[in-house]
PDB file of N, CA and C in Angstrom:
ATOM      1  N   MET A  24      13.597   1.241  -5.383  1.00 61.00           N
ATOM      2  CA  MET A  24      13.452   0.054  -4.231  1.00 61.00           C
ATOM      3  C   MET A  24      13.455   0.567  -2.932  1.00 61.00           C
ATOM      4  N   ALA A  25      12.442   0.263  -2.091  1.00 70.00           N
ATOM      5  CA  ALA A  25      12.181   0.406  -0.793  1.00 70.00           C
ATOM      6  C   ALA A  25      13.285  -0.542   0.122  1.00 70.00           C
ATOM      7  N   GLU A  26      14.344  -0.115   0.668  1.00 84.00           N
ATOM      8  CA  GLU A  26      14.980  -0.878   1.451  1.00 84.00           C
ATOM      9  C   GLU A  26      14.606  -0.961   3.051  1.00 84.00           C
ATOM     10  N   ILE A  27      15.170  -1.902   3.444  1.00 86.00           N
ATOM     11  CA  ILE A  27      14.303  -2.271   4.885  1.00 86.00           C
ATOM     12  C   ILE A  27      15.553  -2.144   5.816  1.00 86.00           C
ATOM     13  N   THR A  28      15.746  -1.249   6.621  1.00 89.00           N
ATOM     14  CA  THR A  28      16.655  -1.092   7.585  1.00 89.00           C
ATOM     15  C   THR A  28      16.141  -0.487   8.909  1.00 89.00           C
ATOM     16  N   LYS A  29      16.710  -0.992  10.031  1.00 91.00           N
ATOM     17  CA  LYS A  29      16.298  -0.945  11.456  1.00 91.00           C
ATOM     18  C   LYS A  29      16.450   0.713  11.719  1.00 91.00           C
ATOM     19  N   ASP A  30      17.458   1.447  11.310  1.00 91.00           N
ATOM     20  CA  ASP A  30      17.504   2.870  11.576  1.00 91.00           C
ATOM     21  C   ASP A  30      16.617   3.595  10.718  1.00 91.00           C
ATOM     22  N   PHE A  31      15.754   3.270  10.103  1.00 93.00           N
ATOM     23  CA  PHE A  31      14.593   3.831   9.344  1.00 93.00           C
ATOM     24  C   PHE A  31      14.096   4.794  10.371  1.00 93.00           C
ATOM     25  N   THR A  32      13.668   6.205  10.089  1.00 93.00           N
ATOM     26  CA  THR A  32      12.958   6.818  10.936  1.00 93.00           C
ATOM     27  C   THR A  32      11.442   7.151  10.447  1.00 93.00           C
ATOM     28  N   GLY A  33      11.440   7.030   9.322  1.00 95.00           N
ATOM     29  CA  GLY A  33       9.913   7.355   8.735  1.00 95.00           C
ATOM     30  C   GLY A  33       8.761   6.323   8.999  1.00 95.00           C
ATOM     31  N   GLN A  34       7.854   6.444   8.127  1.00 96.00           N
ATOM     32  CA  GLN A  34       6.601   5.570   8.530  1.00 96.00           C
ATOM     33  C   GLN A  34       6.711   4.275   7.301  1.00 96.00           C
ATOM     34  N   THR A  35       6.639   3.168   7.958  1.00 97.00           N
ATOM     35  CA  THR A  35       6.460   2.017   6.997  1.00 97.00           C
ATOM     36  C   THR A  35       4.925   1.451   7.211  1.00 97.00           C
ATOM     37  N   VAL A  36       4.281   1.121   5.814  1.00 97.00           N
ATOM     38  CA  VAL A  36       2.895   0.663   5.867  1.00 97.00           C
ATOM     39  C   VAL A  36       2.953  -0.453   5.014  1.00 97.00           C
ATOM     40  N   ILE A  37       2.232  -1.546   5.776  1.00 97.00           N
ATOM     41  CA  ILE A  37       1.910  -2.820   5.020  1.00 97.00           C
ATOM     42  C   ILE A  37       0.520  -2.810   5.145  1.00 97.00           C
ATOM     43  N   CYS A  38      -0.104  -2.987   3.612  1.00 98.00           N
ATOM     44  CA  CYS A  38      -1.390  -3.327   3.533  1.00 98.00           C
ATOM     45  C   CYS A  38      -1.518  -4.417   2.956  1.00 98.00           C
ATOM     46  N   THR A  39      -2.600  -5.298   3.469  1.00 98.00           N
ATOM     47  CA  THR A  39      -2.823  -6.817   2.894  1.00 98.00           C
ATOM     48  C   THR A  39      -4.407  -6.876   2.544  1.00 98.00           C
ATOM     49  N   PHE A  40      -4.701  -7.218   1.156  1.00 98.00           N
ATOM     50  CA  PHE A  40      -5.817  -7.424   0.740  1.00 98.00           C
ATOM     51  C   PHE A  40      -6.216  -8.775   0.215  1.00 98.00           C
ATOM     52  N   GLU A  41      -7.410  -9.243   0.518  1.00 98.00           N
ATOM     53  CA  GLU A  41      -8.101 -10.323   0.425  1.00 98.00           C
ATOM     54  C   GLU A  41      -9.268 -10.332  -0.413  1.00 98.00           C
ATOM     55  N   MET A  42      -8.846 -11.350  -1.827  1.00 98.00           N
ATOM     56  CA  MET A  42      -9.781 -11.139  -3.011  1.00 98.00           C
ATOM     57  C   MET A  42      -9.926 -12.525  -3.401  1.00 98.00           C
ATOM     58  N   THR A  43     -10.726 -12.773  -4.526  1.00 97.00           N
ATOM     59  CA  THR A  43     -11.057 -13.971  -5.258  1.00 97.00           C
ATOM     60  C   THR A  43      -9.979 -13.956  -6.520  1.00 97.00           C
ATOM     61  N   PRO A  44      -9.573 -15.187  -7.056  1.00 98.00           N
ATOM     62  CA  PRO A  44      -8.981 -15.106  -8.174  1.00 98.00           C
ATOM     63  C   PRO A  44      -9.387 -14.231  -9.307  1.00 98.00           C
ATOM     64  N   ALA A  45     -10.803 -14.259  -9.156  1.00 98.00           N
ATOM     65  CA  ALA A  45     -11.577 -13.689 -10.386  1.00 98.00           C
ATOM     66  C   ALA A  45     -11.472 -12.279 -10.409  1.00 98.00           C
ATOM     67  N   THR A  46     -10.909 -11.634  -9.252  1.00 98.00           N
ATOM     68  CA  THR A  46     -10.700 -10.177  -9.138  1.00 98.00           C
ATOM     69  C   THR A  46      -9.202  -9.783  -9.210  1.00 98.00           C
ATOM     70  N   ALA A  47      -8.513 -10.852  -9.128  1.00 98.00           N
ATOM     71  CA  ALA A  47      -7.142 -10.440  -8.397  1.00 98.00           C
ATOM     72  C   ALA A  47      -6.293  -9.382  -9.532  1.00 98.00           C
ATOM     73  N   MET A  48      -6.255 -10.047 -10.791  1.00 98.00           N
ATOM     74  CA  MET A  48      -5.682  -9.138 -11.843  1.00 98.00           C
ATOM     75  C   MET A  48      -6.188  -7.659 -11.989  1.00 98.00           C
ATOM     76  N   GLU A  49      -7.637  -7.502 -11.819  1.00 98.00           N
ATOM     77  CA  GLU A  49      -8.158  -6.244 -11.802  1.00 98.00           C
ATOM     78  C   GLU A  49      -7.616  -5.534 -10.710  1.00 98.00           C
ATOM     79  N   LEU A  50      -7.703  -6.181  -9.557  1.00 98.00           N
ATOM     80  CA  LEU A  50      -7.284  -5.281  -8.381  1.00 98.00           C
ATOM     81  C   LEU A  50      -5.955  -4.826  -8.405  1.00 98.00           C
ATOM     82  N   MET A  51      -5.008  -5.994  -8.902  1.00 98.00           N
ATOM     83  CA  MET A  51      -3.599  -5.442  -8.979  1.00 98.00           C
ATOM     84  C   MET A  51      -3.467  -4.339  -9.963  1.00 98.00           C
ATOM     85  N   GLU A  52      -4.198  -4.297 -10.950  1.00 98.00           N
ATOM     86  CA  GLU A  52      -3.934  -3.281 -12.020  1.00 98.00           C
ATOM     87  C   GLU A  52      -4.756  -1.848 -11.349  1.00 98.00           C
ATOM     88  N   ALA A  53      -5.554  -1.895 -10.481  1.00 98.00           N
ATOM     89  CA  ALA A  53      -6.005  -0.780 -10.087  1.00 98.00           C
ATOM     90  C   ALA A  53      -5.088  -0.235  -8.760  1.00 98.00           C
ATOM     91  N   LEU A  54      -4.145  -1.067  -8.234  1.00 98.00           N
ATOM     92  CA  LEU A  54      -3.269  -0.747  -7.159  1.00 98.00           C
ATOM     93  C   LEU A  54      -1.894  -0.200  -8.062  1.00 98.00           C
ATOM     94  N   LYS A  55      -1.773  -0.939  -9.282  1.00 98.00           N
ATOM     95  CA  LYS A  55      -0.615  -0.196 -10.169  1.00 98.00           C
ATOM     96  C   LYS A  55      -0.708   1.368 -10.442  1.00 98.00           C
ATOM     97  N   ALA A  56      -2.077   1.183 -10.908  1.00 98.00           N
ATOM     98  CA  ALA A  56      -2.526   2.806 -11.191  1.00 98.00           C
ATOM     99  C   ALA A  56      -2.462   3.731 -10.186  1.00 98.00           C
ATOM    100  N   ALA A  57      -2.997   3.311  -8.914  1.00 98.00           N
ATOM    101  CA  ALA A  57      -3.133   4.434  -7.853  1.00 98.00           C
ATOM    102  C   ALA A  57      -1.676   4.541  -7.551  1.00 98.00           C
ATOM    103  N   TYR A  58      -0.573   3.577  -7.570  1.00 98.00           N
ATOM    104  CA  TYR A  58       0.717   4.129  -7.255  1.00 98.00           C
ATOM    105  C   TYR A  58       1.222   4.776  -8.374  1.00 98.00           C
ATOM    106  N   THR A  59       1.144   4.435  -9.549  1.00 98.00           N
ATOM    107  CA  THR A  59       1.632   5.228 -10.569  1.00 98.00           C
ATOM    108  C   THR A  59       1.360   6.409 -10.637  1.00 98.00           C
ATOM    109  N   ASP A  60       0.002   6.795 -10.421  1.00 97.00           N
ATOM    110  CA  ASP A  60      -0.723   7.955 -11.004  1.00 97.00           C
ATOM    111  C   ASP A  60      -0.742   8.994  -9.541  1.00 97.00           C
ATOM    112  N   CYS A  61      -0.872   8.261  -8.519  1.00 97.00           N
ATOM    113  CA  CYS A  61      -1.114   9.363  -7.319  1.00 97.00           C
ATOM    114  C   CYS A  61      -0.319   9.202  -6.036  1.00 97.00           C
ATOM    115  N   ILE A  62      -0.332   7.856  -5.527  1.00 98.00           N
ATOM    116  CA  ILE A  62       0.827   7.479  -4.423  1.00 98.00           C
ATOM    117  C   ILE A  62       2.007   7.918  -4.621  1.00 98.00           C
ATOM    118  N   SER A  63       2.660   7.443  -5.389  1.00 98.00           N
ATOM    119  CA  SER A  63       4.071   7.940  -5.771  1.00 98.00           C
ATOM    120  C   SER A  63       4.540   9.054  -5.890  1.00 98.00           C
ATOM    121  N   LYS A  64       3.690   9.961  -6.175  1.00 98.00           N
ATOM    122  CA  LYS A  64       3.632  11.378  -6.478  1.00 98.00           C
ATOM    123  C   LYS A  64       3.296  12.251  -5.219  1.00 98.00           C
ATOM    124  N   SER A  65       2.923  11.533  -4.257  1.00 98.00           N
ATOM    125  CA  SER A  65       2.270  12.332  -2.789  1.00 98.00           C
ATOM    126  C   SER A  65       3.433  12.640  -2.149  1.00 98.00           C
ATOM    127  N   GLU A  66       3.505  13.758  -1.364  1.00 98.00           N
ATOM    128  CA  GLU A  66       4.505  14.334  -0.620  1.00 98.00           C
ATOM    129  C   GLU A  66       5.010  13.166   0.570  1.00 98.00           C
ATOM    130  N   GLY A  67       6.232  12.837   0.729  1.00 98.00           N
ATOM    131  CA  GLY A  67       6.890  12.101   1.718  1.00 98.00           C
ATOM    132  C   GLY A  67       7.024  10.781   1.084  1.00 98.00           C
ATOM    133  N   PHE A  68       6.577  10.141   0.052  1.00 98.00           N
ATOM    134  CA  PHE A  68       6.631   8.886  -0.358  1.00 98.00           C
ATOM    135  C   PHE A  68       7.942   8.508  -0.870  1.00 98.00           C
ATOM    136  N   ILE A  69       8.444   7.596  -0.385  1.00 97.00           N
ATOM    137  CA  ILE A  69       9.859   7.185  -0.499  1.00 97.00           C
ATOM    138  C   ILE A  69       9.681   5.906  -1.661  1.00 97.00           C
ATOM    139  N   GLY A  70       9.267   4.740  -1.382  1.00 97.00           N
ATOM    140  CA  GLY A  70       9.044   3.825  -2.317  1.00 97.00           C
ATOM    141  C   GLY A  70       8.124   2.520  -1.944  1.00 97.00           C
ATOM    142  N   ALA A  71       7.918   1.760  -2.806  1.00 97.00           N
ATOM    143  CA  ALA A  71       6.796   0.665  -2.283  1.00 97.00           C
ATOM    144  C   ALA A  71       7.149  -0.637  -3.075  1.00 97.00           C
ATOM    145  N   GLY A  72       6.318  -1.368  -2.929  1.00 97.00           N
ATOM    146  CA  GLY A  72       6.588  -2.833  -3.423  1.00 97.00           C
ATOM    147  C   GLY A  72       5.126  -3.329  -3.424  1.00 97.00           C
ATOM    148  N   LEU A  73       4.637  -4.167  -4.506  1.00 98.00           N
ATOM    149  CA  LEU A  73       3.262  -4.824  -4.570  1.00 98.00           C
ATOM    150  C   LEU A  73       3.608  -6.450  -4.735  1.00 98.00           C
ATOM    151  N   HIS A  74       2.838  -7.004  -3.985  1.00 98.00           N
ATOM    152  CA  HIS A  74       3.016  -8.559  -4.025  1.00 98.00           C
ATOM    153  C   HIS A  74       1.680  -9.563  -4.119  1.00 98.00           C
ATOM    154  N   MET A  75       1.762 -10.659  -5.047  1.00 98.00           N
ATOM    155  CA  MET A  75       0.648 -11.389  -5.118  1.00 98.00           C
ATOM    156  C   MET A  75       0.930 -12.606  -4.584  1.00 98.00           C
ATOM    157  N   ASN A  76       0.186 -13.311  -3.937  1.00 98.00           N
ATOM    158  CA  ASN A  76       0.498 -14.506  -3.662  1.00 98.00           C
ATOM    159  C   ASN A  76       0.255 -15.668  -4.700  1.00 98.00           C
ATOM    160  N   ASP A  77       0.652 -16.876  -4.979  1.00 98.00           N
ATOM    161  CA  ASP A  77       0.404 -17.632  -5.991  1.00 98.00           C
ATOM    162  C   ASP A  77      -1.040 -18.129  -6.342  1.00 98.00           C
ATOM    163  N   ALA A  78      -1.769 -18.230  -5.205  1.00 98.00           N
ATOM    164  CA  ALA A  78      -3.135 -18.544  -5.437  1.00 98.00           C
ATOM    165  C   ALA A  78      -4.073 -17.442  -6.072  1.00 98.00           C
ATOM    166  N   HIS A  79      -3.646 -16.308  -6.026  1.00 98.00           N
ATOM    167  CA  HIS A  79      -4.296 -14.979  -6.614  1.00 98.00           C
ATOM    168  C   HIS A  79      -5.443 -14.712  -5.504  1.00 98.00           C
ATOM    169  N   THR A  80      -5.045 -15.083  -4.143  1.00 98.00           N
ATOM    170  CA  THR A  80      -6.292 -14.733  -3.137  1.00 98.00           C
ATOM    171  C   THR A  80      -5.642 -13.492  -2.156  1.00 98.00           C
ATOM    172  N   ARG A  81      -4.546 -13.020  -2.224  1.00 98.00           N
ATOM    173  CA  ARG A  81      -4.067 -12.215  -1.461  1.00 98.00           C
ATOM    174  C   ARG A  81      -3.134 -11.224  -2.170  1.00 98.00           C
ATOM    175  N   ILE A  82      -3.071 -10.104  -1.749  1.00 98.00           N
ATOM    176  CA  ILE A  82      -2.196  -9.101  -2.254  1.00 98.00           C
ATOM    177  C   ILE A  82      -1.409  -8.278  -1.037  1.00 98.00           C
ATOM    178  N   ALA A  83      -0.160  -8.082  -0.850  1.00 98.00           N
ATOM    179  CA  ALA A  83       0.494  -7.458   0.141  1.00 98.00           C
ATOM    180  C   ALA A  83       1.015  -6.140  -0.473  1.00 98.00           C
ATOM    181  N   THR A  84       0.903  -5.026   0.028  1.00 98.00           N
ATOM    182  CA  THR A  84       1.827  -3.667  -0.433  1.00 98.00           C
ATOM    183  C   THR A  84       2.480  -3.403   0.908  1.00 98.00           C
ATOM    184  N   TYR A  85       3.936  -2.870   0.518  1.00 96.00           N
ATOM    185  CA  TYR A  85       4.703  -2.480   1.402  1.00 96.00           C
ATOM    186  C   TYR A  85       5.270  -0.942   1.097  1.00 96.00           C
ATOM    187  N   SER A  86       5.020   0.066   1.767  1.00 97.00           N
ATOM    188  CA  SER A  86       5.315   1.251   1.457  1.00 97.00           C
ATOM    189  C   SER A  86       6.218   2.177   2.414  1.00 97.00           C
ATOM    190  N   LYS A  87       7.112   2.859   1.930  1.00 97.00           N
ATOM    191  CA  LYS A  87       7.735   3.838   2.906  1.00 97.00           C
ATOM    192  C   LYS A  87       7.452   5.173   2.803  1.00 97.00           C
ATOM    193  N   TRP A  88       7.178   5.886   3.916  1.00 98.00           N
ATOM    194  CA  TRP A  88       7.088   7.426   4.075  1.00 98.00           C
ATOM    195  C   TRP A  88       7.943   8.279   4.511  1.00 98.00           C
ATOM    196  N   GLN A  89       8.194   9.407   4.591  1.00 97.00           N
ATOM    197  CA  GLN A  89       9.021  10.368   5.529  1.00 97.00           C
ATOM    198  C   GLN A  89       8.486  10.595   6.702  1.00 97.00           C
ATOM    199  N   LYS A  90       7.022  10.648   6.745  1.00 97.00           N
ATOM    200  CA  LYS A  90       6.408  10.703   8.085  1.00 97.00           C
ATOM    201  C   LYS A  90       5.106  10.106   8.016  1.00 97.00           C
ATOM    202  N   ARG A  91       4.609  10.063   9.188  1.00 96.00           N
ATOM    203  CA  ARG A  91       3.097   9.220   9.222  1.00 96.00           C
ATOM    204  C   ARG A  91       2.083  10.250   8.788  1.00 96.00           C
ATOM    205  N   GLY A  92       2.242  11.408   8.758  1.00 97.00           N
ATOM    206  CA  GLY A  92       1.361  12.381   8.362  1.00 97.00           C
ATOM    207  C   GLY A  92       1.348  12.258   6.904  1.00 97.00           C
ATOM    208  N   ASP A  93       2.554  12.272   6.207  1.00 98.00           N
ATOM    209  CA  ASP A  93       2.646  12.148   4.932  1.00 98.00           C
ATOM    210  C   ASP A  93       1.367  10.988   4.132  1.00 98.00           C
ATOM    211  N   TYR A  94       1.684   9.915   4.846  1.00 97.00           N
ATOM    212  CA  TYR A  94       0.734   8.706   4.338  1.00 97.00           C
ATOM    213  C   TYR A  94      -0.638   9.044   4.616  1.00 97.00           C
ATOM    214  N   GLN A  95      -0.987   9.582   5.677  1.00 97.00           N
ATOM    215  CA  GLN A  95      -2.506  10.078   6.160  1.00 97.00           C
ATOM    216  C   GLN A  95      -2.964  11.124   5.377  1.00 97.00           C
ATOM    217  N   ALA A  96      -2.071  12.121   4.801  1.00 98.00           N
ATOM    218  CA  ALA A  96      -2.491  13.044   3.884  1.00 98.00           C
ATOM    219  C   ALA A  96      -2.804  12.310   2.499  1.00 98.00           C
ATOM    220  N   MET A  97      -2.096  11.475   2.094  1.00 97.00           N
ATOM    221  CA  MET A  97      -2.266  10.880   0.764  1.00 97.00           C
ATOM    222  C   MET A  97      -3.826  10.310   0.937  1.00 97.00           C
ATOM    223  N   LEU A  98      -4.029   9.281   2.021  1.00 96.00           N
ATOM    224  CA  LEU A  98      -5.238   8.711   2.322  1.00 96.00           C
ATOM    225  C   LEU A  98      -6.359   9.664   2.154  1.00 96.00           C
ATOM    226  N   ARG A  99      -6.118  10.772   2.662  1.00 97.00           N
ATOM    227  CA  ARG A  99      -7.678  11.983   2.770  1.00 97.00           C
ATOM    228  C   ARG A  99      -7.525  12.625   1.322  1.00 97.00           C
ATOM    229  N   SER A 100      -6.668  12.253   0.286  1.00 97.00           N
ATOM    230  CA  SER A 100      -6.800  13.076  -0.727  1.00 97.00           C
ATOM    231  C   SER A 100      -8.109  12.822  -1.371  1.00 97.00           C
ATOM    232  N   PRO A 101      -8.935  13.697  -1.968  1.00 97.00           N
ATOM    233  CA  PRO A 101     -10.096  13.363  -2.784  1.00 97.00           C
ATOM    234  C   PRO A 101      -9.704  12.146  -3.871  1.00 97.00           C
ATOM    235  N   GLU A 102      -8.558  12.056  -4.508  1.00 97.00           N
ATOM    236  CA  GLU A 102      -8.129  11.227  -5.310  1.00 97.00           C
ATOM    237  C   GLU A 102      -8.173   9.906  -5.028  1.00 97.00           C
ATOM    238  N   MET A 103      -7.419   9.688  -3.555  1.00 97.00           N
ATOM    239  CA  MET A 103      -7.303   8.256  -3.375  1.00 97.00           C
ATOM    240  C   MET A 103      -8.551   8.012  -2.474  1.00 97.00           C
ATOM    241  N   ILE A 104      -9.456   8.857  -2.028  1.00 97.00           N
ATOM    242  CA  ILE A 104     -10.859   8.455  -1.438  1.00 97.00           C
ATOM    243  C   ILE A 104     -11.586   7.762  -2.610  1.00 97.00           C
ATOM    244  N   THR A 105     -11.430   8.399  -3.810  1.00 98.00           N
ATOM    245  CA  THR A 105     -12.370   7.823  -4.795  1.00 98.00           C
ATOM    246  C   THR A 105     -11.933   6.387  -5.488  1.00 98.00           C
ATOM    247  N   ARG A 106     -10.418   6.385  -5.523  1.00 98.00           N
ATOM    248  CA  ARG A 106      -9.933   5.065  -5.713  1.00 98.00           C
ATOM    249  C   ARG A 106      -9.992   4.046  -4.656  1.00 98.00           C
ATOM    250  N   ASN A 107     -10.033   4.230  -3.540  1.00 97.00           N
ATOM    251  CA  ASN A 107     -10.097   3.267  -2.464  1.00 97.00           C
ATOM    252  C   ASN A 107     -11.428   2.914  -2.383  1.00 97.00           C
ATOM    253  N   ARG A 108     -12.464   3.679  -2.615  1.00 97.00           N
ATOM    254  CA  ARG A 108     -14.025   3.203  -2.782  1.00 97.00           C
ATOM    255  C   ARG A 108     -13.939   2.063  -4.095  1.00 97.00           C
ATOM    256  N   HIS A 109     -13.311   2.320  -4.956  1.00 97.00           N
ATOM    257  CA  HIS A 109     -13.223   1.321  -6.198  1.00 97.00           C
ATOM    258  C   HIS A 109     -12.685   0.068  -5.824  1.00 97.00           C
ATOM    259  N   ILE A 110     -11.272   0.209  -5.261  1.00 98.00           N
ATOM    260  CA  ILE A 110     -10.552  -0.710  -4.652  1.00 98.00           C
ATOM    261  C   ILE A 110     -11.152  -1.823  -3.698  1.00 98.00           C
ATOM    262  N   ALA A 111     -11.937  -1.054  -2.822  1.00 97.00           N
ATOM    263  CA  ALA A 111     -12.889  -1.860  -2.090  1.00 97.00           C
ATOM    264  C   ALA A 111     -14.006  -2.927  -2.591  1.00 97.00           C
ATOM    265  N   THR A 112     -14.331  -2.272  -3.775  1.00 97.00           N
ATOM    266  CA  THR A 112     -15.484  -3.487  -4.472  1.00 97.00           C
ATOM    267  C   THR A 112     -14.699  -4.578  -5.231  1.00 97.00           C
ATOM    268  N   LEU A 113     -13.305  -4.584  -5.136  1.00 98.00           N
ATOM    269  CA  LEU A 113     -12.609  -5.510  -5.729  1.00 98.00           C
ATOM    270  C   LEU A 113     -11.905  -6.570  -4.796  1.00 98.00           C
ATOM    271  N   CYS A 114     -12.510  -6.419  -3.712  1.00 97.00           N
ATOM    272  CA  CYS A 114     -11.781  -7.232  -2.636  1.00 97.00           C
ATOM    273  C   CYS A 114     -12.770  -7.460  -1.458  1.00 97.00           C
ATOM    274  N   ARG A 115     -12.439  -8.639  -0.836  1.00 97.00           N
ATOM    275  CA  ARG A 115     -13.378  -9.022   0.459  1.00 97.00           C
ATOM    276  C   ARG A 115     -13.016  -7.826   1.613  1.00 97.00           C
ATOM    277  N   SER A 116     -11.429  -7.641   1.604  1.00 96.00           N
ATOM    278  CA  SER A 116     -11.201  -6.842   2.612  1.00 96.00           C
ATOM    279  C   SER A 116      -9.847  -6.149   2.450  1.00 96.00           C
ATOM    280  N   PHE A 117      -9.564  -4.937   2.849  1.00 94.00           N
ATOM    281  CA  PHE A 117      -7.875  -4.710   2.996  1.00 94.00           C
ATOM    282  C   PHE A 117      -7.672  -3.873   4.163  1.00 94.00           C
ATOM    283  N   GLU A 118      -6.561  -4.154   4.666  1.00 95.00           N
ATOM    284  CA  GLU A 118      -6.178  -3.565   6.101  1.00 95.00           C
ATOM    285  C   GLU A 118      -4.812  -2.977   5.608  1.00 95.00           C
ATOM    286  N   PRO A 119      -4.849  -1.436   5.826  1.00 94.00           N
ATOM    287  CA  PRO A 119      -3.363  -0.798   5.838  1.00 94.00           C
ATOM    288  C   PRO A 119      -2.995  -0.816   7.412  1.00 94.00           C
ATOM    289  N   VAL A 120      -1.698  -1.263   7.638  1.00 97.00           N
ATOM    290  CA  VAL A 120      -1.053  -1.059   9.104  1.00 97.00           C
ATOM    291  C   VAL A 120       0.042  -0.434   9.288  1.00 97.00           C
ATOM    292  N   MET A 121       0.310   0.518  10.043  1.00 96.00           N
ATOM    293  CA  MET A 121       1.629   1.270  10.152  1.00 96.00           C
ATOM    294  C   MET A 121       2.630   0.354  11.234  1.00 96.00           C
ATOM    295  N   TYR A 122       3.678   0.356  10.685  1.00 95.00           N
ATOM    296  CA  TYR A 122       4.735  -0.581  11.530  1.00 95.00           C
ATOM    297  C   TYR A 122       6.033   0.325  11.604  1.00 95.00           C
ATOM    298  N   GLU A 123       6.920  -0.093  12.685  1.00 92.00           N
ATOM    299  CA  GLU A 123       8.031   0.535  12.627  1.00 92.00           C
ATOM    300  C   GLU A 123       9.099  -0.784  12.566  1.00 92.00           C
ATOM    301  N   VAL A 124       9.985  -0.780  11.799  1.00 91.00           N
ATOM    302  CA  VAL A 124      11.169  -1.702  11.717  1.00 91.00           C
ATOM    303  C   VAL A 124      11.694  -2.140  12.907  1.00 91.00           C
ATOM    304  N   ALA A 125      11.596  -3.263  13.552  1.00 92.00           N
ATOM    305  CA  ALA A 125      12.319  -3.776  14.671  1.00 92.00           C
ATOM    306  C   ALA A 125      13.644  -4.381  14.503  1.00 92.00           C
ATOM    307  N   ALA A 126      13.897  -4.958  13.242  1.00 92.00           N
ATOM    308  CA  ALA A 126      15.242  -5.570  13.153  1.00 92.00           C
ATOM    309  C   ALA A 126      15.182  -5.658  11.516  1.00 92.00           C
ATOM    310  N   ASP A 127      16.570  -5.739  11.283  1.00 90.00           N
ATOM    311  CA  ASP A 127      16.690  -6.349   9.766  1.00 90.00           C
ATOM    312  C   ASP A 127      17.945  -7.400   9.770  1.00 90.00           C
ATOM    313  N   PHE A 128      17.971  -8.091   8.457  1.00 91.00           N
ATOM    314  CA  PHE A 128      18.819  -9.112   8.411  1.00 91.00           C
ATOM    315  C   PHE A 128      19.414  -9.121   7.005  1.00 91.00           C
TER     316      PHE A 128
END
C-alpha cells in the first residue's frame, strides 16, 4: 500500500483517465494488467492505487516511485509504449502528472 507522507522524497504520479461507462471495465482491466505485468516490476516502483468513480466515467491512479527518472524510464519501455497505445483507445483522454506531497493529515 502506498503511504502518503510529507517527508517522502521520491516521485508521486497521479494519472486521470476520462472514458465512457461502456469502456470503463475494459480500461480498468488493461490498467490492472499493466500494473501487474509491467509497472510494478519496474525499477524504482514503490506502490500504487487505482480508483474508479461511481459513474464509471473516470479512473484515477496514484503511484509512488523512488525517483522521477524511474517513472520516466518505465514510460519509455517498449512494453509500456505498446500498452499505452491500447489504453488510449479505451478512453477520451489520460493525463499523468508528477506531484510533490505538500502536506499530510
